[in-house]
Tab-separated table of C-alpha atoms in Angstrom:
chain	number	residue	atom	x	y	z
D	1	UNK	CA	107.726	80.890	66.059
D	2	UNK	CA	104.379	81.973	64.655
D	3	UNK	CA	104.498	81.412	60.908
D	4	UNK	CA	101.478	83.109	59.378
D	5	UNK	CA	102.447	82.040	55.845
D	6	UNK	CA	102.048	78.349	56.624
D	7	UNK	CA	99.177	77.853	59.053
D	8	UNK	CA	99.237	74.350	60.449
D	9	UNK	CA	103.009	74.041	60.135
D	10	UNK	CA	103.158	73.752	63.917
D	11	UNK	CA	100.339	71.234	64.467
D	12	UNK	CA	102.843	68.662	65.804
D	13	UNK	CA	103.910	71.171	68.419
D	14	UNK	CA	100.278	71.902	69.163
D	15	UNK	CA	99.798	68.252	70.169
D	16	UNK	CA	103.089	68.357	72.046
D	17	UNK	CA	101.760	71.391	73.962
D	18	UNK	CA	98.598	69.505	74.917
D	19	UNK	CA	100.712	66.538	76.081
D	20	UNK	CA	103.015	68.807	78.115
D	21	UNK	CA	99.957	70.471	79.715
D	22	UNK	CA	98.773	66.984	80.702
D	23	UNK	CA	102.155	66.291	82.330
D	24	UNK	CA	101.927	69.602	84.146
D	25	UNK	CA	98.474	68.785	85.546
D	26	UNK	CA	99.854	65.426	86.654
D	27	UNK	CA	102.460	67.216	88.780
D	28	UNK	CA	99.708	69.303	90.425
D	29	UNK	CA	97.687	66.292	91.495
D	30	UNK	CA	100.396	63.696	92.148
D	31	UNK	CA	102.210	63.719	95.475
D	32	UNK	CA	105.437	62.316	93.996
D	33	UNK	CA	108.334	64.800	94.226
D	34	UNK	CA	110.463	62.686	91.848
D	35	UNK	CA	107.789	62.798	89.131
D	36	UNK	CA	107.355	66.560	89.651
D	37	UNK	CA	111.096	67.225	89.378
D	38	UNK	CA	111.312	65.075	86.230
D	39	UNK	CA	108.508	67.004	84.503
D	40	UNK	CA	109.810	70.351	85.779
D	41	UNK	CA	112.962	69.668	83.740
D	42	UNK	CA	111.235	68.022	80.792
D	43	UNK	CA	108.610	70.730	80.145
D	44	UNK	CA	110.968	73.774	80.054
D	45	UNK	CA	113.465	71.733	77.983
D	46	UNK	CA	110.755	70.847	75.455
D	47	UNK	CA	109.402	74.404	75.148
D	48	UNK	CA	112.981	75.755	74.950
D	49	UNK	CA	113.690	73.369	72.070
D	50	UNK	CA	110.859	74.999	70.100
D	51	UNK	CA	111.490	78.598	71.161
D	52	UNK	CA	113.933	79.609	73.952
D	53	UNK	CA	112.037	82.850	74.632
D	54	UNK	CA	109.226	80.750	76.190
D	55	UNK	CA	111.474	80.450	79.255
D	56	UNK	CA	111.135	84.170	80.033
D	57	UNK	CA	109.341	85.460	83.121
D	58	UNK	CA	105.969	86.612	81.780
D	59	UNK	CA	104.422	89.710	83.298
D	60	UNK	CA	107.734	91.357	84.225
D	61	UNK	CA	109.831	91.275	87.382
D	62	UNK	CA	107.272	93.234	89.433
D	63	UNK	CA	104.742	90.457	88.878
D	64	UNK	CA	107.185	87.824	90.152
D	65	UNK	CA	108.501	89.626	93.219
D	66	UNK	CA	105.499	89.052	95.499
D	67	UNK	CA	104.960	85.304	94.894
D	68	UNK	CA	108.732	84.670	95.037
D	69	UNK	CA	109.178	86.519	98.337
D	70	UNK	CA	106.091	84.813	99.770
D	71	UNK	CA	107.166	81.313	98.692
D	72	UNK	CA	110.772	81.695	99.878
D	73	UNK	CA	109.730	83.244	103.202
D	74	UNK	CA	107.588	80.196	104.017
D	75	UNK	CA	110.434	77.940	105.293
D	76	UNK	CA	111.139	80.512	108.021
D	77	UNK	CA	107.513	80.327	109.210
D	78	UNK	CA	107.296	76.514	109.494
D	79	UNK	CA	108.454	74.363	112.458
D	80	UNK	CA	112.277	74.888	112.425
D	81	UNK	CA	114.592	71.873	112.106
D	82	UNK	CA	117.692	73.537	110.596
D	83	UNK	CA	119.503	76.858	110.449
D	84	UNK	CA	120.419	79.183	107.601
D	85	UNK	CA	122.864	82.002	108.548
D	86	UNK	CA	121.733	81.482	112.161
D	87	UNK	CA	118.055	81.870	111.133
D	88	UNK	CA	115.988	78.799	112.063
D	89	UNK	CA	113.941	77.331	109.185
D	90	UNK	CA	112.001	74.215	108.239
D	91	UNK	CA	113.932	72.093	105.722
D	92	UNK	CA	110.743	70.195	104.801
D	93	UNK	CA	108.959	73.446	104.056
D	94	UNK	CA	112.031	74.705	102.120
D	95	UNK	CA	111.960	71.776	99.697
D	96	UNK	CA	108.182	72.199	99.307
D	97	UNK	CA	108.742	75.917	98.567
D	98	UNK	CA	111.283	75.149	95.842
D	99	UNK	CA	108.811	72.726	94.220
D	100	UNK	CA	106.033	75.293	94.513
D	101	UNK	CA	108.089	77.997	92.848
D	102	UNK	CA	109.183	75.568	90.119
D	103	UNK	CA	105.538	74.667	89.564
D	104	UNK	CA	104.655	78.318	89.123
D	105	UNK	CA	107.590	78.910	86.737
D	106	UNK	CA	106.807	75.840	84.585
D	107	UNK	CA	103.205	77.002	84.319
D	108	UNK	CA	104.548	80.357	83.080
D	109	UNK	CA	106.692	78.553	80.455
D	110	UNK	CA	103.666	76.629	79.167
D	111	UNK	CA	101.577	79.818	78.882
D	112	UNK	CA	104.439	81.508	76.986
D	113	UNK	CA	104.778	78.454	74.741
D	114	UNK	CA	101.134	78.599	73.650
D	115	UNK	CA	100.965	82.368	73.213
D	116	UNK	CA	104.293	82.599	71.334
D	117	UNK	CA	103.964	79.711	68.936
D	118	UNK	CA	100.412	79.479	67.683
D	119	UNK	CA	98.472	81.883	65.493
D	120	UNK	CA	94.752	82.018	64.613
D	121	UNK	CA	95.631	80.293	61.323
D	122	UNK	CA	96.973	77.287	63.240
D	123	UNK	CA	93.715	76.878	65.132
D	124	UNK	CA	91.604	77.177	61.951
D	125	UNK	CA	93.865	74.688	60.183
D	126	UNK	CA	93.486	72.320	63.143
D	127	UNK	CA	89.672	72.499	62.960
D	128	UNK	CA	89.651	71.938	59.169
D	129	UNK	CA	92.091	69.051	59.366
D	130	UNK	CA	90.116	67.225	62.033
D	131	UNK	CA	86.775	67.785	60.214
D	132	UNK	CA	85.418	70.180	62.835
D	133	UNK	CA	83.931	72.625	60.354
D	134	UNK	CA	81.367	74.083	62.759
D	135	UNK	CA	84.101	74.782	65.287
D	136	UNK	CA	86.035	76.594	62.542
D	137	UNK	CA	82.960	78.682	61.624
D	138	UNK	CA	82.387	79.450	65.292
D	139	UNK	CA	86.007	80.448	65.705
D	140	UNK	CA	85.853	82.876	62.746
D	141	UNK	CA	82.513	84.178	64.020
D	142	UNK	CA	84.060	84.894	67.429
D	143	UNK	CA	86.673	87.112	65.804
D	144	UNK	CA	84.057	89.047	63.764
D	145	UNK	CA	81.529	89.387	66.605
D	146	UNK	CA	84.261	90.375	69.046
D	147	UNK	CA	85.148	93.594	67.184
D	148	UNK	CA	81.511	94.634	66.759
D	149	UNK	CA	80.496	93.911	70.352
D	150	UNK	CA	83.623	95.540	71.755
D	151	UNK	CA	82.975	98.847	69.947
D	152	UNK	CA	79.283	98.776	70.838
D	153	UNK	CA	80.069	98.031	74.489
D	154	UNK	CA	82.527	100.931	74.659
D	155	UNK	CA	79.932	103.291	73.173
D	156	UNK	CA	77.114	102.117	75.468
D	157	UNK	CA	79.350	102.362	78.518
D	158	UNK	CA	80.492	105.879	77.598
D	159	UNK	CA	76.909	107.180	77.327
D	160	UNK	CA	75.857	105.291	80.469
D	161	UNK	CA	78.651	106.906	82.499
D	162	UNK	CA	77.889	110.387	81.167
D	163	UNK	CA	74.166	109.978	81.971
D	164	UNK	CA	74.825	108.527	85.453
D	165	UNK	CA	77.803	110.178	87.136
D	166	UNK	CA	79.086	108.977	90.505
D	167	UNK	CA	79.211	105.493	92.062
D	168	UNK	CA	75.556	105.597	93.250
D	169	UNK	CA	74.332	106.479	89.768
D	170	UNK	CA	76.517	103.780	88.266
D	171	UNK	CA	75.170	101.047	90.549
D	172	UNK	CA	71.506	102.113	90.388
D	173	UNK	CA	71.215	101.594	86.646
D	174	UNK	CA	73.168	98.349	86.290
D	175	UNK	CA	70.166	96.169	85.249
D	176	UNK	CA	69.360	98.739	82.535
D	177	UNK	CA	72.973	98.656	81.369
D	178	UNK	CA	72.957	94.849	81.141
D	179	UNK	CA	69.592	95.026	79.346
D	180	UNK	CA	71.005	97.399	76.695
D	181	UNK	CA	74.111	95.215	76.225
D	182	UNK	CA	71.967	92.125	75.745
D	183	UNK	CA	69.458	93.829	73.452
D	184	UNK	CA	72.265	95.085	71.198
D	185	UNK	CA	73.941	91.674	71.125
D	186	UNK	CA	70.585	90.156	70.251
D	187	UNK	CA	70.297	92.480	67.259
D	188	UNK	CA	73.820	91.519	66.166
D	189	UNK	CA	72.931	87.822	66.474
D	190	UNK	CA	69.726	88.344	64.433
D	191	UNK	CA	71.662	90.127	61.671
D	192	UNK	CA	74.297	87.372	61.469
D	193	UNK	CA	71.629	84.628	61.447
D	194	UNK	CA	69.877	86.398	58.575
D	195	UNK	CA	73.178	86.687	56.693
D	196	UNK	CA	73.895	82.972	57.175
D	197	UNK	CA	70.427	82.103	55.836
D	198	UNK	CA	70.725	84.431	52.818
D	199	UNK	CA	74.164	83.055	51.959
D	200	UNK	CA	72.961	79.495	52.549
D	201	UNK	CA	75.798	78.627	54.909
D	202	UNK	CA	75.802	74.868	55.477
D	203	UNK	CA	76.501	73.605	58.970
P	1	UNK	CA	63.176	74.874	60.170
P	2	UNK	CA	65.909	72.587	61.487
P	3	UNK	CA	68.496	74.616	59.599
P	4	UNK	CA	67.263	77.912	61.138
P	5	UNK	CA	67.422	76.391	64.590
P	6	UNK	CA	70.960	75.058	63.952
P	7	UNK	CA	72.155	78.435	62.677
P	8	UNK	CA	70.455	80.218	65.577
P	9	UNK	CA	72.154	77.883	68.049
P	10	UNK	CA	75.588	78.516	66.528
P	11	UNK	CA	75.227	82.276	66.091
P	12	UNK	CA	73.380	83.187	69.295
P	13	UNK	CA	75.610	81.111	71.540
P	14	UNK	CA	78.705	82.606	69.896
P	15	UNK	CA	77.500	86.220	70.086
P	16	UNK	CA	76.379	85.950	73.723
P	17	UNK	CA	79.575	84.089	74.582
P	18	UNK	CA	81.564	86.923	73.034
P	19	UNK	CA	79.529	89.443	75.052
P	20	UNK	CA	80.443	87.660	78.282
P	21	UNK	CA	84.043	87.326	77.102
P	22	UNK	CA	84.232	91.070	76.396
P	23	UNK	CA	82.850	91.743	79.894
P	24	UNK	CA	85.460	89.441	81.416
P	25	UNK	CA	88.222	90.852	79.257
P	26	UNK	CA	87.661	94.527	80.073
P	27	UNK	CA	85.726	94.798	83.341
P	28	UNK	CA	87.362	91.664	84.787
P	29	UNK	CA	90.858	92.940	84.008
P	30	UNK	CA	89.932	96.394	85.334
P	31	UNK	CA	88.665	94.944	88.633
P	32	UNK	CA	91.770	92.759	88.831
P	33	UNK	CA	94.070	95.758	88.389
P	34	UNK	CA	92.164	97.702	91.068
P	35	UNK	CA	92.423	94.621	93.329
P	36	UNK	CA	88.708	94.823	94.104
P	37	UNK	CA	87.735	92.144	96.653
P	38	UNK	CA	85.229	89.485	95.472
P	39	UNK	CA	85.865	90.443	91.842
P	40	UNK	CA	85.373	86.803	90.836
P	41	UNK	CA	81.893	86.799	92.359
P	42	UNK	CA	81.000	90.086	90.632
P	43	UNK	CA	82.127	88.729	87.276
P	44	UNK	CA	80.323	85.426	87.902
P	45	UNK	CA	77.165	87.441	88.690
P	46	UNK	CA	77.415	89.402	85.431
P	47	UNK	CA	78.165	86.207	83.516
P	48	UNK	CA	75.256	84.281	84.995
P	49	UNK	CA	72.857	87.125	84.099
P	50	UNK	CA	74.039	86.970	80.463
P	51	UNK	CA	73.834	83.162	80.422
P	52	UNK	CA	70.312	82.987	81.870
P	53	UNK	CA	68.955	85.743	79.653
P	54	UNK	CA	70.491	84.260	76.508
P	55	UNK	CA	68.950	80.880	77.359
P	56	UNK	CA	65.636	82.711	76.961
P	57	UNK	CA	66.438	82.869	73.204
P	58	UNK	CA	68.262	79.558	72.678
P	59	UNK	CA	66.571	77.173	75.085
P	60	UNK	CA	68.472	74.027	74.079
P	61	UNK	CA	70.679	71.768	76.197
P	62	UNK	CA	74.344	72.583	75.651
P	63	UNK	CA	73.722	76.224	74.655
P	64	UNK	CA	74.985	77.653	77.929
P	65	UNK	CA	78.096	75.492	77.948
P	66	UNK	CA	78.834	76.543	74.349
P	67	UNK	CA	78.589	80.200	75.433
P	68	UNK	CA	80.982	79.494	78.289
P	69	UNK	CA	83.532	77.926	75.944
P	70	UNK	CA	83.345	80.964	73.648
P	71	UNK	CA	83.713	83.365	76.593
P	72	UNK	CA	86.704	81.360	77.853
P	73	UNK	CA	88.317	81.540	74.399
P	74	UNK	CA	87.817	85.327	74.316
P	75	UNK	CA	89.200	85.661	77.840
P	76	UNK	CA	92.297	83.731	76.772
P	77	UNK	CA	93.019	86.490	74.224
P	78	UNK	CA	92.809	89.010	77.060
P	79	UNK	CA	95.663	91.006	78.604
P	80	UNK	CA	97.866	89.655	81.390
P	81	UNK	CA	99.863	86.480	81.687
P	82	UNK	CA	97.978	84.111	84.004
P	83	UNK	CA	94.376	83.457	83.090
P	84	UNK	CA	93.894	79.937	84.399
P	85	UNK	CA	91.707	81.193	87.286
P	86	UNK	CA	89.181	83.227	85.282
P	87	UNK	CA	89.141	80.805	82.327
P	88	UNK	CA	88.517	77.828	84.633
P	89	UNK	CA	85.900	79.888	86.482
P	90	UNK	CA	84.056	80.761	83.264
P	91	UNK	CA	83.883	77.113	82.178
P	92	UNK	CA	82.745	75.860	85.600
P	93	UNK	CA	80.130	78.636	85.988
P	94	UNK	CA	78.691	77.912	82.539
P	95	UNK	CA	78.582	74.205	83.409
P	96	UNK	CA	76.689	74.959	86.640
P	97	UNK	CA	74.167	77.225	84.881
P	98	UNK	CA	73.819	74.634	82.101
P	99	UNK	CA	73.019	71.832	84.545
P	100	UNK	CA	70.515	73.924	86.536
P	101	UNK	CA	68.704	75.264	83.454
P	102	UNK	CA	68.632	71.854	81.755
P	103	UNK	CA	67.324	70.023	84.801
P	104	UNK	CA	64.756	72.594	85.992
P	105	UNK	CA	64.033	74.295	82.612
P	106	UNK	CA	63.784	78.084	82.386
P	107	UNK	CA	61.697	79.507	85.242
P	108	UNK	CA	61.966	81.925	88.175
P	109	UNK	CA	63.426	79.314	90.515
P	110	UNK	CA	66.000	77.928	88.075
P	111	UNK	CA	67.239	81.385	86.979
P	112	UNK	CA	67.635	82.573	90.559
P	113	UNK	CA	69.350	79.395	91.759
P	114	UNK	CA	71.622	79.233	88.680
P	115	UNK	CA	72.900	82.766	89.418
P	116	UNK	CA	73.304	81.947	93.108
P	117	UNK	CA	75.261	78.731	92.463
P	118	UNK	CA	77.419	80.338	89.755
P	119	UNK	CA	78.498	83.056	92.207
P	120	UNK	CA	79.070	80.539	94.973
P	121	UNK	CA	81.502	78.717	92.674
P	122	UNK	CA	84.095	81.319	93.693
P	123	UNK	CA	84.537	79.569	97.046
P	124	UNK	CA	85.878	76.159	95.871
P	125	UNK	CA	87.440	77.884	92.845
P	126	UNK	CA	90.041	79.615	95.031
P	127	UNK	CA	91.247	76.277	96.405
P	128	UNK	CA	91.218	74.482	93.037
P	129	UNK	CA	93.227	77.133	91.153
P	130	UNK	CA	95.784	77.393	93.967
P	131	UNK	CA	96.171	73.629	93.870
P	132	UNK	CA	96.778	73.622	90.103
P	133	UNK	CA	99.183	76.594	90.012
P	134	UNK	CA	101.276	75.889	93.116
P	135	UNK	CA	100.578	72.219	93.862
P	136	UNK	CA	98.979	70.682	96.976
P	137	UNK	CA	101.702	71.959	99.354
P	138	UNK	CA	100.350	75.498	99.198
P	139	UNK	CA	97.561	74.765	101.703
P	140	UNK	CA	100.006	73.555	104.344
P	141	UNK	CA	101.998	76.725	103.731
P	142	UNK	CA	98.891	78.913	104.098
P	143	UNK	CA	98.037	77.178	107.383
P	144	UNK	CA	101.596	77.750	108.664
P	145	UNK	CA	101.342	81.456	107.832
P	146	UNK	CA	97.955	81.713	109.550
P	147	UNK	CA	99.298	79.964	112.664
P	148	UNK	CA	102.256	82.342	112.774
P	149	UNK	CA	100.052	85.417	112.324
P	150	UNK	CA	97.642	84.134	114.998
P	151	UNK	CA	100.550	83.622	117.435
P	152	UNK	CA	101.923	87.138	116.790
P	153	UNK	CA	98.593	89.004	117.053
P	154	UNK	CA	96.825	86.630	119.465
P	155	UNK	CA	94.020	85.863	117.013
P	156	UNK	CA	91.653	82.977	117.865
P	157	UNK	CA	90.428	80.308	115.408
P	158	UNK	CA	86.844	81.685	115.657
P	159	UNK	CA	88.023	84.862	113.955
P	160	UNK	CA	88.944	82.908	110.810
P	161	UNK	CA	85.594	81.115	110.824
P	162	UNK	CA	83.879	84.515	110.956
P	163	UNK	CA	85.947	85.667	107.965
P	164	UNK	CA	85.003	82.516	106.023
P	165	UNK	CA	81.339	83.034	106.947
P	166	UNK	CA	81.489	86.640	105.705
P	167	UNK	CA	83.247	85.539	102.523
P	168	UNK	CA	80.597	82.916	101.719
P	169	UNK	CA	77.748	85.302	102.669
P	170	UNK	CA	79.115	87.976	100.335
P	171	UNK	CA	79.121	85.436	97.493
P	172	UNK	CA	75.524	84.503	98.313
P	173	UNK	CA	74.473	88.165	98.404
P	174	UNK	CA	76.076	88.907	95.028
P	175	UNK	CA	74.476	85.754	93.600
P	176	UNK	CA	71.026	86.811	94.857
P	177	UNK	CA	71.422	90.291	93.355
P	178	UNK	CA	72.525	88.728	90.060
P	179	UNK	CA	69.461	86.458	90.128
P	180	UNK	CA	67.139	89.429	90.672
P	181	UNK	CA	68.898	91.391	87.911
P	182	UNK	CA	68.548	88.432	85.506
P	183	UNK	CA	64.815	88.181	86.238
P	184	UNK	CA	64.347	91.943	85.804
P	185	UNK	CA	66.200	91.949	82.440
P	186	UNK	CA	64.235	88.906	81.257
P	187	UNK	CA	60.951	90.596	82.144
P	188	UNK	CA	61.927	93.660	80.093
P	189	UNK	CA	62.981	91.569	77.112
P	190	UNK	CA	59.764	89.506	77.342
P	191	UNK	CA	57.684	92.683	77.127
P	192	UNK	CA	59.651	93.704	74.047
P	193	UNK	CA	59.078	90.415	72.193
């Protein structure tokens, strides 16, 4: 669980997450079904140990219907060597489909694990602990700049759309739109640089 | 002087990275929801314009890659569950632009070719992300489906080659437009300086 009172309390799990991601990538690139099956049990078990809700299907049922139907329809499209309820299907393709679906589900568990268990505080704590001060400053700067740029972008886009209605108008002025976005970001960057110099921020 | 340049590197790369991340987060998600074809190439085009133009202000090796990492971090905070594709794309595109701009320095040729190559990244990207998410078996499955569809509708292999040709050409076209847009924006900003 995210514990905002004690940032860094989950740094062990952070490393565990990185290790589990490595195992997951190994299953994508290795051809061994035994290794894949082993990690497909290990990874969900590990994330479940930390937080059982990481095993949920992210994105809702609607998101899962299409890939599931596609993956489980594949055995019926391959060269048939067996029958299921008098429908011919490929048993080789069926086992590959099960692995494919498991791969997709385990990936979902890992994404849930990272988004459920780590807060901004954990990342900042991680940078401080491992003497990556600049990365910590950059991380905080991202959060500050994000809000400013997001509001500015929304405002610029609103006025651009009202000045150029219709798809043709929208497309014709795109370089100007990008130019305004960049010019405004440049001003933001200049202001922050000035602030860092005035406050004598050491890098 | 060194301190100013260090601060500029940190701040400018972060701010421009955030700008690209915001683009990816809102416009990228919007295009994804509308299921617009070639949305990856469009986003790569927009990203490469931002990367090339920002290099105009922080012309140091590593600046573009730093921007890409920031944009990827912002994209990770974005809506939706699966972001491996766009996040991987952002990092690879920034790496491509970084290599081109470091090797050839900032000029007309390098800006145009960086945008072109960044957009073209969408072609191998499709195969790489499918491999990571579903494993290597997915390509055999895709081929089986194509064979089945071809048998049902009587489609010849040449048809698929034409589709691939169109797909790659569309990426090249978007990349060229992005390159021209980057040069036009840089010209405007140069006049302002």
